[in-house]
Each structure stands twice: as structure tokens, then as C-alpha cells.
Amino acid sequence: MKKFYITTPIYYVNANPHIGHAYTQIAVDAVARYHKMLGDDVFFLTGTDEHGEKIEEACIAAGFGKGKEREFVDSIVVNFKKAWDVLDIAYDRFIRTTDDEHKKVVQEFMACLADNGDIYLGQYDGWFCAPCETFWTDTQAENGVCPDCGRATGRIKEENYFFKMNKYQKWLTDYINDNPGFIMPEYRKNEVLGFLREDLTDLCISRPRDRMSWGVPLPFDEDYVVYVWFDALINYLTGCNYAGGGKDFSECWPANFQVIAKDILRHHAVYWPIMLKSAGLAMPQVVFAHGWWKMGDEKMSKSKGNIVDPLDLVNKYGVDPIRYFLLRAVKFGQDGVYSEDALVTMYNNDLANDMGNLLNRTLTMVDKYFDGIAPTAPARAADNVLAALSGAIEENAKSIPSDVDMYFKDLRLNMVLERVWQLVGMANKYIEKSAPWKYSKEGNSPAVKTIIADLLEVLRIVAIFVFPFMPRTSMEMWKQLGLSDDVSRVSLKKLNTWRGFPAGTRIAKGEPLFPRISSAL
Ligand code: ME8
């Protein structure tokens, strides 16, 4: 069976991760968890990008000194791994570009491009932006300024190896036009087609070793190391066992989703497909570029230092509220301006009031009216008003799986949450409109049974679809609902979307899920 292969970028280890990196991780983790629930054989790859000038400079700046790069990167990698553990990122493999296996794959891959006649020795005369690790031509870097980050670049004039990008320009333009889902969202595809309207220059893909030695030596010329972006992109092949060749690799490649942010779109949507094409490999199905978390008008970035540490936020608010906020607050694809006040407002409104309350109120009523045992829903509602309310919520709940699936296919992750919260909101209104306490006073037990059975069913469905985003919360809801098994093992293929909540279940009401907080902590 073909695996569902999903990747994140591999992050530079020049500094510790911030919420921008956490954002990509959480998004990919949610998609991976959803696909596991669909029954797919998921393979989720992440890792770190550890070579190149930027890391060499950071190593010196951190006081480790030249030649101590390995010690330096080791000291930072642990912090990435720790952050991903704290954030419940359930990746399958963590790749480091300093791994021996990866270096071997890089060399094998570069030899393959050279054998195919796509690499040649030439004279590089242009600009190089070390923070972006990107080469620019005179027209791209006006006055030597990096068009991506706006910083001053350095002039480089030296003999180097080049990759024949220009040869593939027409092929790539046609490929993108013929495969409209290849680059997502659509506006990013249009941006790439925009780059491709200008002539693609061949790409400088080496650095002389005597100037920059922290990299993988070129297999056909030991005096050079591979340009860090080539080294980095190849991780997606190493990660799924390109070195082993054969079955493992063919079960995995091509990737289903390669998720990145818009800063590295050109590398993933121009360099990468051309590298794959030259090597005779298939294209990933989707390259999805999300937007940036910003501080005010500026991108949050390690090198600018305007960062928010995800671990600080987790200490203050817990893991799931952070996961929820990051994926809910911004349309996946667009930029968002970070604000802790917005996080607190969303916590109180969506989590404490809407979802936490729904669970708490419902379970309180199960205890009060049915001694903690889930009632059996009567075949028909007690009156027309209740029949209409109950019918409407049933209809809403039943269309959740197909709506959620549609949104996940396009990575409209905020929409998944919005859709689930629409059901949560409807359930809260249902309680107010149906007023079960009135039916109870009248001794109309069938009516109360209908309402409570409906609410428990809604909560079961909410717990299932919240799992990819907030696994701990989902598991806690599951426990309080008294449901057995493990919510992560629910098979969405076999999901019974109405009346799947087993009557007779003893609920186990616990502490409120999200106690309200008054202001930013
Ligand atoms: O570019 N908002 O590494 P990197 C949203 N090593 N996402 C953000 C973000 C922000 N403010 N800041 C970072 C590299 N990210 C290369 C990648 S891949 C073969 C090599 C996330 O450490 C986002 O996913 O600069 C972005 O693409 C990535 O971190 C860049 O991380």
C-alpha cells in the first residue's frame, strides 16, 4: 500500500524554534493524525538543516568557534526535539542533514544529476544572501539587497558548479499549468508562474571548500561542498529511504503533501521539481505554502529576534490551546499577526465557553436526570418543536465527516475547526431552546432523553474530529464521556455518524476542560 507521506521543512539550527516553526509542525501533525484516523499508512518526516554558511556563522557567534560546528548543532537540535515533544508532534522520522546516511544520499543524487549532463563548471559572479542562503543575480538583487529579506548581500566572484535550471523552465511551466493542484493555495501557484515568466538562470550549486567547508563534499570534486539548499531538499528523499532503494522508497515517494511557508516557495516549487525531473523522479503531489506569523508588520524570525517561544506559551496556557489558536486564528495560507490577547480571547470564547461548557453542562444533566447513565433515545421526539431541533442537529452532525474531509484535502485547516465549532455552537443553542429542565419539571422523560442522547452524540463526534488538533483534550473528553477504547483508534471509514454513542454508558464527569482565564498570563 502506498504510504501517505507528508513532510515539513527541515529547520536551520542557528537558533531555537519559535511559534512560526511550531505552526508548520502542528499543522502537519494535525493532517497526519487525521489521515491515520482515515486508515492511511502515514509517514511524517521532519528534521533539521545543519550545514551552510548561516550555521557556520551562528556557531562562531555562539562562541563554539570554527571547526566545532557539530558540537554547536548538537546543542540546538535537542531543543527542536524537546519543543516537538512538548507540542505533541507525532513525527515518524527526524532527519538531520549531518546524518551519514543523508550525506551519502546527497552525493549519490548529485552524481546522478551530473551523469545526466545537468551540472557544469562555470564562473559565478553575483550576490549571495547568507541569512537566506540564496544566490541572486544583479537584476534580482537591486543594489545588492536581498529581494526576500531586504538585507545587504555579499558579492561573490568565483569558479563554481552550476545546475541547468534553464533547460527545464518550459517543462516546469507546463507541468504547473497541467497540474493545477501541484502548488497550493492557488495564489502561490500564480506567484510561481510569475517567477517563471522571467528567464531562469542556471543555479550555482557549490561553495569552494576553502571558503565554506561546513557541508557535504561534491562527489565529483572534493574541493567543493554542495550548496546547502540542494543538501536540504534532498532530505525528503533520504527520509523515505532513497538509500535503501527498492520497495520502501517506492511505497513512500512521491510525497502527498510537502508543507512549507511562503519564504521557501521558490526553492520548493522551482528548484526542487527541476532537481527531481533531472533525476527522473516523480513530483510530489502537493507543495503547500502557508503564510507567516508576524509581529506587527514584520515576519517573526530567528534572525530578527522578534520571536515568541512556544514553550513559554505552553507553560502558561497548556499545549492544546496553543495548537488550537495557531490553526484556528488564521486562514491556512495567509499571514497572521500574533497577539497574546487574541489567544486569551479565543481560549475563553471557543474553548472555555463553547466547548468546555457544552461538555460540562451535558454531563451535569446526565448525572442529574439519569444518575450518570447515558439514556436511550426514543424512536421519535416527544413534540414537533423538539423534533425540529433534534432533526436539525442530527443533520448538521451527519454532514461533519464529509465537510471535514473536503477541508482536509485542501488543507483548509481553520475551516475544519470552524465547521466543528458550528456544531458546538448549535448544540449550546439546542440546550437553551429545548430547555430540558422544563421537560424534566413536567415529567416528560422521553423529551429529556432525546435531548441528552443528542448532546452526547454531538460530543462524541466533536471529540473525534478535534483529535487531530487537540489530542489531549479529545482523549479527556472521551474519558469523561465514559467511552471505551482509544479515540485515536476510531476509524473514520467505519464511523457511525448518528446514534453511535452507546446507551447505558456510565459517564465520568471530571474537571472543566478549560477553566476561564481573566487576561494574558
Ligand atoms: O528555511 N511564520 O529553515 P528555517 C510561519 N532550512 N512559519 C514560519 C515562520 C513564521 N514567522 N518562521 C519560520 C529553512 N517558519 C530551510 C528549509 S527545507 C528543505 C529547508 C517555518 O529555519 C515555515 O515552515 O528558516 C518556514 O518555511 C520554515 O519555518 C523556515 O525555517
Coordinates of C-alpha atoms and ligand atoms in Angstrom, one line a residue:
M1 CA 0.0 0.0 0.0
K2 CA 1.3 3.4 -0.9
K3 CA 2.1 5.4 2.3
F4 CA 0.6 8.8 2.9
Y5 CA 3.9 10.7 3.0
I6 CA 3.9 14.2 4.5
T7 CA 6.8 16.5 5.2
T8 CA 7.7 19.7 7.0
P9 CA 10.7 21.8 6.1
I10 CA 13.9 21.0 7.9
Y11 CA 14.7 24.0 10.1
Y12 CA 18.0 25.7 10.4
V13 CA 19.6 25.1 13.7
N14 CA 21.0 28.6 14.0
A15 CA 18.7 29.3 17.0
N16 CA 15.9 27.7 18.9
P17 CA 12.4 27.2 17.4
H18 CA 9.7 29.8 17.7
I19 CA 5.9 29.7 17.1
G20 CA 6.4 30.0 13.3
H21 CA 8.2 26.7 13.2
A22 CA 5.7 25.3 15.7
Y23 CA 2.9 26.3 13.4
T24 CA 4.1 24.2 10.5
Q25 CA 4.7 21.3 12.8
I26 CA 1.3 21.5 14.4
A27 CA -0.4 21.8 11.0
V28 CA 1.4 18.8 9.6
D29 CA 0.8 16.8 12.8
A30 CA -3.0 17.5 12.5
V31 CA -3.1 16.4 8.9
A32 CA -1.0 13.2 9.7
R33 CA -3.3 12.3 12.7
Y34 CA -6.4 12.8 10.5
H35 CA -5.0 10.5 7.8
K36 CA -4.2 7.9 10.4
M37 CA -7.8 8.0 11.5
L38 CA -8.8 7.5 7.9
G39 CA -6.7 4.3 8.0
D40 CA -3.9 5.6 5.8
D41 CA -0.4 4.3 6.4
V42 CA 1.1 7.7 7.4
F43 CA 4.7 8.6 7.2
F44 CA 5.5 12.0 8.7
L45 CA 9.0 13.4 8.2
T46 CA 10.6 16.4 9.9
G47 CA 14.1 17.3 10.8
T48 CA 16.9 19.9 10.9
D49 CA 19.1 21.6 8.3
E50 CA 22.5 21.8 9.7
H51 CA 25.1 22.8 7.1
G52 CA 26.0 26.0 5.3
E53 CA 27.3 29.5 5.9
K54 CA 24.5 30.6 8.2
I55 CA 25.1 27.7 10.6
E56 CA 28.9 28.2 10.4
E57 CA 28.4 31.9 11.3
A58 CA 26.0 31.1 14.2
C59 CA 28.4 28.6 15.6
I60 CA 31.1 31.2 15.7
A61 CA 28.7 33.8 17.2
A62 CA 27.7 31.3 19.9
G63 CA 31.3 31.0 20.9
F64 CA 31.9 27.4 19.8
G65 CA 34.5 28.5 17.3
K66 CA 35.4 27.3 13.8
G67 CA 35.6 23.5 13.5
K68 CA 33.1 23.0 16.3
E69 CA 30.0 23.0 14.1
R70 CA 29.0 19.5 15.1
E71 CA 29.0 20.4 18.8
F72 CA 27.1 23.5 18.1
V73 CA 24.3 21.9 16.0
D74 CA 24.0 19.1 18.5
S75 CA 23.4 21.7 21.2
I76 CA 20.5 23.2 19.3
V77 CA 18.9 20.1 17.8
V78 CA 17.9 18.8 21.3
N79 CA 15.8 22.0 21.7
F80 CA 13.9 21.3 18.5
K81 CA 13.2 17.8 19.6
K82 CA 12.2 18.9 23.0
A83 CA 9.8 21.5 21.6
W84 CA 8.2 18.9 19.3
D85 CA 7.7 16.6 22.2
V86 CA 6.1 19.2 24.3
L87 CA 3.8 20.2 21.4
D88 CA 2.8 16.5 20.9
I89 CA 4.2 16.4 17.4
A90 CA 4.0 12.7 16.5
Y91 CA 6.5 12.5 13.6
D92 CA 7.8 9.2 12.3
R93 CA 11.3 10.2 11.5
F94 CA 13.6 13.1 12.4
I95 CA 16.3 13.7 9.9
R96 CA 19.5 15.6 10.4
T97 CA 21.4 16.7 7.4
T98 CA 24.6 15.8 9.3
D99 CA 23.5 12.1 9.4
D100 CA 25.9 9.9 7.4
E101 CA 23.1 8.3 5.5
H102 CA 21.9 11.6 4.3
K103 CA 25.4 12.7 3.2
K104 CA 25.6 9.5 1.2
V105 CA 22.2 10.2 -0.5
V106 CA 23.2 13.8 -1.3
Q107 CA 26.4 12.5 -3.0
E108 CA 24.5 9.8 -4.9
F109 CA 21.8 12.3 -6.0
M110 CA 24.4 14.9 -7.1
A111 CA 26.3 12.3 -9.1
C112 CA 23.0 11.3 -10.8
L113 CA 22.4 15.0 -11.9
A114 CA 26.0 15.2 -13.2
D115 CA 25.6 11.9 -15.0
N116 CA 22.5 13.2 -16.7
G117 CA 24.5 16.1 -18.0
D118 CA 22.8 18.8 -15.9
I119 CA 25.8 20.1 -13.9
Y120 CA 28.7 22.1 -15.3
L121 CA 31.7 24.2 -14.0
G122 CA 31.4 27.9 -14.6
Q123 CA 32.2 31.3 -13.2
Y124 CA 29.8 32.7 -10.6
D125 CA 29.6 36.4 -10.4
G126 CA 26.6 37.5 -8.4
W127 CA 25.2 38.1 -4.9
F128 CA 24.7 35.8 -2.0
C129 CA 22.4 36.3 1.0
A130 CA 23.8 34.3 3.9
P131 CA 20.7 34.6 6.2
C132 CA 18.5 33.2 3.3
E133 CA 21.3 31.0 1.9
T134 CA 20.3 32.2 -1.5
F135 CA 22.1 33.3 -4.7
W136 CA 20.8 36.3 -6.6
T137 CA 21.5 37.8 -9.9
D138 CA 22.2 41.5 -10.5
T139 CA 18.6 42.1 -11.6
Q140 CA 17.1 40.2 -8.7
A141 CA 19.3 41.8 -6.0
E142 CA 19.0 45.5 -6.9
N143 CA 21.9 47.4 -5.3
G144 CA 23.0 44.2 -3.7
V145 CA 19.9 44.0 -1.5
C146 CA 18.3 40.6 -1.0
P147 CA 14.8 40.7 -2.5
D148 CA 13.5 38.2 0.1
C149 CA 14.7 39.6 3.4
G150 CA 15.8 43.1 2.5
R151 CA 19.3 42.7 4.0
A152 CA 22.6 43.5 2.3
T153 CA 24.0 40.6 0.4
G154 CA 27.7 39.8 -0.4
R155 CA 29.3 39.8 -3.8
I156 CA 30.8 36.6 -4.9
K157 CA 33.0 36.0 -7.9
E158 CA 34.5 32.5 -8.1
E159 CA 34.6 29.3 -10.1
N160 CA 31.6 27.1 -9.1
Y161 CA 29.4 24.3 -10.3
F162 CA 26.0 25.1 -11.9
F163 CA 22.8 23.2 -12.3
K164 CA 21.0 23.6 -15.7
M165 CA 17.7 25.1 -14.5
N166 CA 17.1 27.0 -17.6
K167 CA 16.9 23.8 -19.6
Y168 CA 13.8 22.8 -17.6
Q169 CA 12.0 26.1 -17.5
K170 CA 9.4 25.3 -20.2
W171 CA 8.8 21.8 -18.8
L172 CA 8.2 23.2 -15.3
T173 CA 5.8 25.9 -16.6
D174 CA 3.8 23.3 -18.5
Y175 CA 3.8 20.9 -15.5
I176 CA 2.4 23.6 -13.2
N177 CA -0.2 24.6 -15.7
D178 CA -1.2 21.0 -16.4
N179 CA -1.3 20.1 -12.7
P180 CA -3.3 22.9 -11.0
G181 CA -3.2 21.2 -7.6
F182 CA 0.6 20.9 -7.5
I183 CA 1.2 24.2 -5.8
M184 CA -1.3 25.3 -3.3
P185 CA -3.0 27.6 -2.4
E186 CA -3.8 28.8 -5.9
Y187 CA -2.4 32.3 -5.4
R188 CA 1.0 30.7 -4.6
K189 CA 0.8 28.8 -7.9
N190 CA 0.3 32.1 -9.6
E191 CA 3.3 33.6 -7.9
V192 CA 5.5 30.7 -9.1
L193 CA 4.2 31.1 -12.6
G194 CA 5.1 34.8 -12.2
F195 CA 8.8 33.9 -11.4
L196 CA 8.8 31.6 -14.4
R197 CA 7.8 34.4 -16.7
E198 CA 11.4 35.7 -16.4
D199 CA 14.3 33.7 -17.8
L200 CA 15.5 31.2 -15.2
T201 CA 19.3 31.4 -14.7
D202 CA 21.2 28.3 -14.0
L203 CA 21.7 27.8 -10.3
C204 CA 25.1 27.9 -8.6
I205 CA 25.1 24.7 -6.5
S206 CA 28.5 24.6 -4.9
R207 CA 30.7 26.5 -2.5
P208 CA 34.5 26.2 -2.6
R209 CA 35.6 24.3 0.4
D210 CA 38.5 26.6 1.3
R211 CA 35.9 29.4 1.9
M212 CA 33.0 27.4 3.4
S213 CA 33.7 23.9 4.4
W214 CA 30.7 23.0 6.6
G215 CA 28.8 20.9 4.0
V216 CA 28.7 17.7 2.0
P217 CA 31.6 17.4 -0.5
L218 CA 30.6 17.2 -4.1
P219 CA 31.1 13.6 -5.3
F220 CA 32.9 14.6 -8.4
D221 CA 35.1 17.4 -7.0
E222 CA 36.2 17.2 -3.4
D223 CA 37.3 20.9 -3.4
Y224 CA 33.7 21.9 -3.2
V225 CA 30.7 21.4 -0.9
V226 CA 27.1 21.1 -2.0
Y227 CA 25.1 24.3 -1.8
V228 CA 23.1 24.0 1.4
W229 CA 19.7 24.2 -0.3
F230 CA 20.4 21.2 -2.5
D231 CA 21.7 19.3 0.5
A232 CA 18.5 20.3 2.4
L233 CA 15.9 19.5 -0.3
I234 CA 17.4 16.0 -0.8
N235 CA 16.4 15.2 2.8
Y236 CA 12.9 14.4 1.6
L237 CA 14.4 11.5 -0.3
T238 CA 16.8 10.4 2.4
G239 CA 13.9 10.5 4.8
C240 CA 11.9 7.9 3.0
N241 CA 14.8 5.6 2.4
Y242 CA 16.1 6.5 -1.0
A243 CA 19.5 5.0 0.0
G244 CA 17.8 1.6 0.5
G245 CA 16.2 2.0 -2.9
G246 CA 13.5 -0.5 -3.8
K247 CA 10.3 -1.2 -2.0
D248 CA 10.5 1.2 1.0
F249 CA 11.2 4.2 -1.3
S250 CA 8.6 3.3 -3.9
E251 CA 6.0 2.9 -1.2
C252 CA 6.6 6.3 0.0
W253 CA 7.7 8.6 -2.8
P254 CA 6.2 10.8 -4.2
A255 CA 5.1 12.7 -1.1
N256 CA 1.4 13.5 -0.8
F257 CA 2.0 16.9 0.9
Q258 CA 5.1 19.0 1.3
V259 CA 4.1 21.8 3.7
I260 CA 6.3 24.9 3.9
A261 CA 5.8 28.6 4.4
K262 CA 5.9 31.1 1.6
D263 CA 9.5 32.2 2.3
I264 CA 10.8 29.0 0.7
L265 CA 8.3 28.6 -2.1
R266 CA 10.8 29.3 -4.9
H267 CA 13.1 26.6 -3.5
H268 CA 10.3 24.0 -3.3
A269 CA 8.3 24.9 -6.4
V270 CA 11.1 25.7 -8.8
Y271 CA 14.5 24.2 -7.7
W272 CA 13.0 21.0 -6.2
P273 CA 10.8 19.9 -9.1
I274 CA 13.6 20.5 -11.5
M275 CA 16.0 18.5 -9.4
L276 CA 13.5 15.7 -9.3
K277 CA 12.9 15.9 -13.0
S278 CA 16.6 15.8 -13.8
A279 CA 17.0 12.7 -11.6
G280 CA 14.0 11.0 -13.3
L281 CA 11.8 11.0 -10.1
A282 CA 8.1 11.8 -9.7
M283 CA 6.9 15.1 -8.5
P284 CA 5.3 15.5 -5.0
Q285 CA 1.5 15.6 -5.3
V286 CA 1.1 19.0 -3.5
V287 CA 3.5 21.6 -2.3
F288 CA 1.5 23.8 0.1
A289 CA 2.9 27.2 1.2
H290 CA 1.3 28.7 4.3
G291 CA 1.7 32.3 5.4
W292 CA 3.7 33.9 8.1
W293 CA 3.1 34.7 11.7
K294 CA 4.2 38.3 12.1
M295 CA 5.0 40.6 15.0
G296 CA 3.4 43.8 13.8
D297 CA 4.4 44.3 10.2
E298 CA 7.4 42.0 10.4
K299 CA 7.8 38.3 9.9
M300 CA 8.6 36.6 13.1
S301 CA 12.1 35.3 12.6
K302 CA 15.1 33.9 14.4
S303 CA 17.5 36.3 12.8
K304 CA 15.3 39.4 13.7
G305 CA 14.9 38.1 17.2
N306 CA 11.2 39.2 17.4
I307 CA 10.1 35.7 18.4
V308 CA 7.6 34.0 20.7
D309 CA 8.8 30.8 22.4
P310 CA 6.2 28.1 22.1
L311 CA 7.4 26.5 25.3
D312 CA 6.6 29.7 27.3
L313 CA 3.1 29.7 25.9
V314 CA 2.6 26.0 26.7
N315 CA 3.7 26.7 30.3
K316 CA 1.1 29.4 30.6
Y317 CA -1.9 28.1 28.7
G318 CA -1.3 24.4 28.0
V319 CA -0.5 22.6 24.8
D320 CA -3.9 22.2 23.2
P321 CA -5.0 25.9 23.5
I322 CA -1.8 26.8 21.6
R323 CA -2.4 24.1 18.9
Y324 CA -6.0 25.3 18.6
F325 CA -5.2 29.0 18.5
L326 CA -2.4 28.7 15.9
L327 CA -4.6 26.7 13.5
R328 CA -7.9 28.4 14.1
A329 CA -6.9 32.1 14.2
V330 CA -5.6 32.4 10.7
K331 CA -6.7 31.1 7.3
F332 CA -4.2 28.4 6.4
G333 CA -2.2 30.0 3.6
Q334 CA -2.4 33.6 4.7
D335 CA -0.4 35.7 7.2
G336 CA -1.4 36.4 10.8
V337 CA -0.4 39.0 13.3
Y338 CA 0.4 37.4 16.6
S339 CA -1.2 38.7 19.7
E340 CA -1.4 37.0 23.1
D341 CA -4.6 38.9 23.9
A342 CA -6.2 37.3 20.8
L343 CA -5.0 33.9 22.1
V344 CA -6.7 34.5 25.5
T345 CA -9.9 35.8 23.9
M346 CA -10.1 32.7 21.7
Y347 CA -9.3 30.4 24.7
N348 CA -12.1 31.9 26.7
N349 CA -14.7 32.1 23.9
D350 CA -14.1 28.9 21.9
L351 CA -12.6 26.6 24.5
A352 CA -13.9 27.6 27.9
N353 CA -17.3 28.9 26.9
D354 CA -18.3 27.0 23.8
M355 CA -16.7 23.5 24.1
G356 CA -15.8 23.2 27.8
N357 CA -19.3 24.4 28.8
L358 CA -21.1 22.1 26.4
L359 CA -19.3 19.1 27.9
N360 CA -19.8 20.3 31.4
R361 CA -23.5 21.2 31.1
T362 CA -24.3 17.9 29.3
L363 CA -22.5 15.7 31.8
T364 CA -24.1 17.6 34.7
M365 CA -27.5 16.8 33.2
V366 CA -26.7 13.2 32.6
D367 CA -25.8 12.9 36.3
K368 CA -28.9 14.9 37.4
Y369 CA -31.5 13.3 35.2
F370 CA -30.2 9.8 34.6
D371 CA -27.8 9.1 37.5
G372 CA -24.8 9.3 35.2
I373 CA -26.0 6.7 32.7
A374 CA -26.4 7.7 29.0
P375 CA -30.1 7.3 28.1
T376 CA -31.6 5.5 25.1
A377 CA -33.0 8.0 22.6
P378 CA -36.7 7.4 22.0
A379 CA -37.6 6.5 18.4
R380 CA -39.5 9.7 17.9
A381 CA -39.2 13.1 19.6
A382 CA -41.9 14.0 22.1
D383 CA -43.3 17.0 20.2
N384 CA -42.9 18.9 17.0
V385 CA -40.7 21.6 18.3
L386 CA -38.3 19.1 19.8
A387 CA -38.4 17.0 16.6
A388 CA -37.4 20.0 14.6
L389 CA -34.5 20.9 16.9
S390 CA -33.3 17.3 17.2
G391 CA -33.6 16.8 13.4
A392 CA -31.6 19.9 12.7
I393 CA -28.7 18.9 14.9
E394 CA -28.7 15.4 13.5
E395 CA -28.5 16.8 10.0
N396 CA -25.6 19.1 11.0
A397 CA -23.7 16.4 12.7
K398 CA -24.1 13.9 9.9
S399 CA -22.5 16.2 7.4
I400 CA -19.4 16.8 9.5
P401 CA -17.3 13.9 8.2
S402 CA -17.7 14.9 4.5
D403 CA -17.2 18.6 5.2
V404 CA -14.1 17.9 7.3
D405 CA -12.7 15.6 4.7
M406 CA -13.2 18.2 2.0
Y407 CA -11.4 20.8 4.1
F408 CA -8.5 18.5 5.0
K409 CA -8.0 17.6 1.3
D410 CA -7.3 21.3 0.6
L411 CA -5.5 21.9 3.9
R412 CA -8.2 24.4 4.9
L413 CA -7.4 23.6 8.5
N414 CA -9.0 26.6 10.1
M415 CA -12.2 25.7 8.2
V416 CA -12.2 22.2 9.8
L417 CA -12.2 23.8 13.2
E418 CA -14.8 26.4 12.2
R419 CA -17.0 23.7 11.0
V420 CA -16.7 21.6 14.2
W421 CA -17.4 24.7 16.3
Q422 CA -20.5 25.4 14.2
L423 CA -21.8 22.1 15.6
V424 CA -20.7 23.0 19.1
G425 CA -22.5 26.4 18.9
M426 CA -25.6 24.7 17.6
A427 CA -25.6 22.2 20.5
N428 CA -25.3 25.0 23.0
K429 CA -28.3 26.8 21.4
Y430 CA -30.2 23.5 21.4
I431 CA -29.9 23.3 25.2
E432 CA -31.2 26.8 25.6
K433 CA -34.0 26.4 23.0
S434 CA -35.2 23.0 24.2
A435 CA -34.8 23.8 27.9
P436 CA -34.5 20.2 29.2
W437 CA -35.1 21.4 32.7
K438 CA -38.7 22.4 31.7
Y439 CA -39.4 19.0 30.3
S440 CA -38.0 17.4 33.4
K441 CA -40.3 19.5 35.6
E442 CA -43.2 18.4 33.5
G443 CA -42.2 14.8 34.0
N444 CA -41.6 14.4 30.2
S445 CA -38.8 12.0 30.5
P446 CA -38.8 10.9 26.8
A447 CA -38.1 14.5 25.8
V448 CA -35.2 14.8 28.2
K449 CA -33.8 11.5 26.8
T450 CA -33.9 12.8 23.3
I451 CA -32.1 15.9 24.2
I452 CA -29.4 14.3 26.3
A453 CA -28.8 11.4 23.8
D454 CA -28.4 14.1 21.0
L455 CA -25.9 16.1 23.0
L456 CA -23.9 13.0 24.0
E457 CA -23.7 12.0 20.3
V458 CA -22.6 15.5 19.3
L459 CA -19.9 15.5 21.9
R460 CA -18.7 12.1 20.7
I461 CA -18.4 13.4 17.2
V462 CA -16.7 16.6 18.4
A463 CA -14.2 14.6 20.4
I464 CA -13.4 12.5 17.3
F465 CA -12.9 15.5 14.9
V466 CA -11.0 17.5 17.5
F467 CA -8.5 14.8 18.0
P468 CA -6.1 15.7 15.1
F469 CA -5.9 19.3 16.5
M470 CA -6.1 18.7 20.3
P471 CA -5.3 15.1 21.0
R472 CA -5.1 15.5 24.8
T473 CA -8.4 17.4 25.0
S474 CA -10.1 14.8 22.8
M475 CA -8.9 12.0 25.0
E476 CA -10.0 13.7 28.1
M477 CA -13.5 14.3 26.6
W478 CA -13.6 10.7 25.6
K479 CA -12.8 9.7 29.1
Q480 CA -15.4 12.0 30.7
L481 CA -18.0 10.7 28.2
G482 CA -17.3 7.3 29.6
L483 CA -16.4 5.9 26.2
S484 CA -14.1 2.9 26.0
D485 CA -11.2 2.2 23.6
D486 CA -9.0 4.9 22.4
V487 CA -10.3 7.9 20.4
S488 CA -7.2 7.9 18.3
R489 CA -8.1 4.4 17.1
V490 CA -11.6 5.4 15.8
S491 CA -11.8 4.5 12.2
L492 CA -13.3 7.3 10.2
K493 CA -14.0 4.9 7.4
K494 CA -16.4 3.0 9.7
L495 CA -17.7 5.9 11.5
N496 CA -21.3 5.7 12.5
T497 CA -22.4 9.3 12.4
W498 CA -25.6 9.3 14.4
R499 CA -26.5 7.3 17.4
G500 CA -23.0 5.9 17.8
F501 CA -23.0 6.8 21.4
P502 CA -23.7 3.6 23.3
A503 CA -26.8 4.0 25.5
G504 CA -26.2 2.6 29.0
T505 CA -22.6 4.1 29.2
R506 CA -21.7 5.4 32.6
I507 CA -20.2 8.9 32.1
A508 CA -17.3 10.1 34.3
K509 CA -17.7 13.8 34.7
G510 CA -14.4 15.4 35.6
E511 CA -12.9 18.9 36.0
P512 CA -13.9 21.5 33.4
L513 CA -11.7 21.2 30.4
F514 CA -10.7 24.8 30.1
P515 CA -11.1 27.0 33.2
R516 CA -11.6 30.6 32.2
I517 CA -8.7 33.0 32.5
S518 CA -9.1 36.7 33.0
S519 CA -6.3 38.1 31.0
A520 CA -2.9 37.3 29.4
L521 CA -0.8 35.5 32.0
Ligands
ME8_1 O1 14.2 27.8 5.5 N1 5.6 32.1 10.3 O2 14.7 26.9 7.5 P1 14.1 27.9 8.6 C1 5.3 30.9 9.8 N2 16.3 25.2 6.4 N3 6.1 29.9 9.6 C2 7.4 30.1 9.9 C3 7.9 31.4 10.3 C4 6.9 32.4 10.5 N4 7.2 33.6 11.0 N5 9.2 31.3 10.5 C5 9.6 30.1 10.2 C6 14.7 27.0 6.2 N6 8.5 29.4 9.8 C7 15.4 25.9 5.5 C8 14.4 24.9 5.0 S1 13.6 22.6 3.8 C9 14.3 21.6 2.7 C10 14.9 23.7 4.2 C11 8.6 28.0 9.4 O3 14.6 27.5 9.9 C12 8.0 27.8 8.0 O4 7.7 26.4 7.8 O5 14.3 29.3 8.1 C13 9.2 28.1 7.1 O6 9.1 27.7 5.8 C14 10.3 27.4 7.9 O7 9.9 27.6 9.3 C15 11.7 28.0 7.6 O8 12.5 27.6 8.6

